[in-house]
Coordinates of C-alpha atoms in Angstrom, one line a residue:
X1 CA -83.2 -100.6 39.8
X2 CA -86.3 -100.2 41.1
X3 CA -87.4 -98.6 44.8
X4 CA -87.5 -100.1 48.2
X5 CA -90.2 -100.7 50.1
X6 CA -90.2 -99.0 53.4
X7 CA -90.9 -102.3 55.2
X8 CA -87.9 -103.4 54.0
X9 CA -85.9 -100.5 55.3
X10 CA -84.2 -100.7 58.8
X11 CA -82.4 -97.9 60.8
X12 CA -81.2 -98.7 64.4
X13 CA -83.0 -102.2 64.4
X14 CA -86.1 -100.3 63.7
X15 CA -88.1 -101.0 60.7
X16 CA -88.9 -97.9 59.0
X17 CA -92.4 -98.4 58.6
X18 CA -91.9 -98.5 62.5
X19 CA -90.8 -95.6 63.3
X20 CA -93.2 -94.1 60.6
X21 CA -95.9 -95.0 62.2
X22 CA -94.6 -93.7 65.4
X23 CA -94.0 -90.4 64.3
X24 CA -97.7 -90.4 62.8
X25 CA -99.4 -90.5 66.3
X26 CA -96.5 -88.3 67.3
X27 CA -97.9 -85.8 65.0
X28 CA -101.1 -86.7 66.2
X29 CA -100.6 -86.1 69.6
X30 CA -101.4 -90.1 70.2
X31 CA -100.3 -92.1 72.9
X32 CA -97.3 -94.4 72.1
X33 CA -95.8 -91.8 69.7
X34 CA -92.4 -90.8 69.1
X35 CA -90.7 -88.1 66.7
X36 CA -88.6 -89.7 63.8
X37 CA -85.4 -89.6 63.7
X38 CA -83.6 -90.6 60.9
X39 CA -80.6 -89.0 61.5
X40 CA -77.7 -90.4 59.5
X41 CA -79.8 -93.4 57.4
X42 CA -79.7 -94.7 54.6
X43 CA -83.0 -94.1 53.0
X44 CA -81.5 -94.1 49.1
X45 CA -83.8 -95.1 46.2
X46 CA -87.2 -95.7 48.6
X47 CA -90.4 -95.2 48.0
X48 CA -91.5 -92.3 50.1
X49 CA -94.8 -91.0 48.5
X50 CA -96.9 -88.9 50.7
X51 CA -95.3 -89.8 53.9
X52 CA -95.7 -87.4 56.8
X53 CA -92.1 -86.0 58.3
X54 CA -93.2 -83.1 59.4
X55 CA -90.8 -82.1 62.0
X56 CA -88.7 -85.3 61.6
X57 CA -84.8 -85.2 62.6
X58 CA -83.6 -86.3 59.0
X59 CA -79.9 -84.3 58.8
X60 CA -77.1 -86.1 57.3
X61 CA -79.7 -88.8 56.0
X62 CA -79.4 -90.6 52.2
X63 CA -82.3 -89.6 50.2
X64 CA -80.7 -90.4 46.8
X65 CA -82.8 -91.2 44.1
X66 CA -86.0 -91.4 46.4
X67 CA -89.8 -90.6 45.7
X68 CA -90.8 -88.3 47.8
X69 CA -93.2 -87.1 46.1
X70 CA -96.4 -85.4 47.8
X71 CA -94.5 -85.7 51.1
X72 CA -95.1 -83.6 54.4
X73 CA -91.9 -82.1 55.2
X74 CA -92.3 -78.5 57.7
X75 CA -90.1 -77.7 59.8
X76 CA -88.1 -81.3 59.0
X77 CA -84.2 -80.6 60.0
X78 CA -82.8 -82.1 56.5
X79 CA -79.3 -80.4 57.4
X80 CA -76.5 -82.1 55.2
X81 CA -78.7 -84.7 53.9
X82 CA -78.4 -86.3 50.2
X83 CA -81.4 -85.8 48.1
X84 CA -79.5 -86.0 44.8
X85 CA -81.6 -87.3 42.2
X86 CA -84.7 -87.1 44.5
X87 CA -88.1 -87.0 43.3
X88 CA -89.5 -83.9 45.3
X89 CA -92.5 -82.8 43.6
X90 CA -95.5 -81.0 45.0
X91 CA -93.7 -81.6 48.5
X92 CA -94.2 -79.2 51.5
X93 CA -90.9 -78.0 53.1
X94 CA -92.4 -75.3 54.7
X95 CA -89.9 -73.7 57.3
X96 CA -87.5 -76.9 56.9
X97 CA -83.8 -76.8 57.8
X98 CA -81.8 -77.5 54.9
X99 CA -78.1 -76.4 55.0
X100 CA -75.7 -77.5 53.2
X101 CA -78.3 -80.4 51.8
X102 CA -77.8 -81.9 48.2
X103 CA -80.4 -81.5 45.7
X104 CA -78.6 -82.0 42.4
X105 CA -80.5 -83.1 39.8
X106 CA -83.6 -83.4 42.1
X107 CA -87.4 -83.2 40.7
X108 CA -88.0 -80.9 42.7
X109 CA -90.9 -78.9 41.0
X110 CA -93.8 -77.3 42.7
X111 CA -91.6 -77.9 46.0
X112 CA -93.5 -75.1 49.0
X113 CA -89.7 -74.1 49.9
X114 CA -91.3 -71.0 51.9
X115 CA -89.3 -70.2 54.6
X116 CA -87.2 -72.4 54.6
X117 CA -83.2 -72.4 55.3
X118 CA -81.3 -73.5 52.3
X119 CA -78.6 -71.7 52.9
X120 CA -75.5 -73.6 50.9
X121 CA -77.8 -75.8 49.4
X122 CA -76.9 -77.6 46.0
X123 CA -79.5 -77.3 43.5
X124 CA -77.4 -77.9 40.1
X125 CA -79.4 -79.3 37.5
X126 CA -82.3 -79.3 39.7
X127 CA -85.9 -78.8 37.8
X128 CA -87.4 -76.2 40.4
X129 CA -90.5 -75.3 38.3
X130 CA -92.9 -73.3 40.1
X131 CA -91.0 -73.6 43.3
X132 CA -91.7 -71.0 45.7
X133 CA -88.8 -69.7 47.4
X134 CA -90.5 -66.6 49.0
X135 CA -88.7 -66.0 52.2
X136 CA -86.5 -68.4 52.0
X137 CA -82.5 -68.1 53.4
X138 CA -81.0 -69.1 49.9
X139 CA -77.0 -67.3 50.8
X140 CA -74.5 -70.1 49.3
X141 CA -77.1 -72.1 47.6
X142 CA -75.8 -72.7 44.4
X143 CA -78.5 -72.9 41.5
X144 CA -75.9 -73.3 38.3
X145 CA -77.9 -75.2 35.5
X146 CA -80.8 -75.2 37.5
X147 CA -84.5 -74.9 35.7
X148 CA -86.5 -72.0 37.7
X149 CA -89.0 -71.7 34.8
X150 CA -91.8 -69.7 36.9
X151 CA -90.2 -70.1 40.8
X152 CA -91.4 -67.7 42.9
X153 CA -88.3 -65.5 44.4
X154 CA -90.4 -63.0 45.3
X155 CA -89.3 -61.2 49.3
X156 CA -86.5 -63.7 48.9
X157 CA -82.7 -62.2 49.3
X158 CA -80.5 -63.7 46.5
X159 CA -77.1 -62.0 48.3
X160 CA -74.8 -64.7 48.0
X161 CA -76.9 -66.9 45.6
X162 CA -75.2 -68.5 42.9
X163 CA -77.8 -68.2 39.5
X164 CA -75.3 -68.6 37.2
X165 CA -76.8 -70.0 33.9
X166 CA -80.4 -69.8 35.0
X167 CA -82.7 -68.9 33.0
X168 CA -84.4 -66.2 35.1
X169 CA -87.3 -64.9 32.3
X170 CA -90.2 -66.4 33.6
X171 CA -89.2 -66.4 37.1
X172 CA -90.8 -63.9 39.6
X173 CA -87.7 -61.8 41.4
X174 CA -87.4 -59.8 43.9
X175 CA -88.4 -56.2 43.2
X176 CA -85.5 -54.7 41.8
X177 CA -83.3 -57.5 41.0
X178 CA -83.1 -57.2 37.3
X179 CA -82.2 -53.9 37.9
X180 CA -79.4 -54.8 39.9
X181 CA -77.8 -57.6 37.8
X182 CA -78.0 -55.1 34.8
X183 CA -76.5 -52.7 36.2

């Protein structure tokens, strides 16, 4: 199957190229702009590359199996929302909300998570190669089976942090966190 078009995307009778637009000049400060708010929609399987959300009201919204890839996403509220099987990569989350959000399976390499809350975020089986992570809130994310092959943990706290079956050797930790789990 392949991705949707977001021309052919609707969310409250408003096209999404719509209300992408209008959150552009938002951004921009332009007259005529309005923040997005994809609250809720169904945004599953669509091509997303590069688009700007920053700031965008996206909780509880269907990102399934979407390319997002490149996209502008700081400070976005992506509470509960479904990005299973998302392409992520080289995406800026910077200081994004993101409890309880789905990234199973998600390309999510390269992702700028700084800052950000994931707190009981799903990230099983997601590839989070050279994800940085410093600062985040990562309590009740759960990384099981997750590939973290040079993340950046680094001033993160893992309390409450599920890393079970990660393969942690290449990643940077905390200072003092090896120490801890060997003990």
């Amino acid at each position: 199957m392949g991705l949707r078009r977001a021309k052919s995307i609707s969310h409250k009778g408003k096209r999404l190229t719509d209300i992408l637009a209008a959150h552009e000049r938002f951004f921009l400060g332009q007259a005529g702009g309005e923040r997005c708010d994809l609250t809720g929609a169904d945004v599953s399987h669509a091509d997303l590359q590069g688009v700007n959300l920053s700031g965008a009201l996206l909780g509880g919204a269907n990102f399934e199996g979407s390319d997002l890839r490149r996209a502008k996403l700081p400070h976005a509220d992506l509470s509960g929302a479904n990005l299973r099987q998302a392409d992520l990569r080289n995406t800026d989350m910077t200081e994004a909300v993101l409890p309880g959000a789905n990234l199973s399976g998600a390309q999510a390499s390269g992702v700028e998570f700084f800052r950000c809350d994931l707190s009981g975020v799903d990230f099983r089986g997601a590839h989070l190669r050279n994800a940085n992570f410093r600062l985040a809130n990562v309590n009740g994310a759960k990384f099981t089976g997750a590939d973290m092959g040079v993340a950046i943990l680094r001033e993160t706290d893992l309390t409450g942090a599920d890393l079970s079956g990660v393969d942690l050797s290449t990643t940077l930790l905390p200072r003092g966190y090896a120490a801890k789990q060997s003990a």
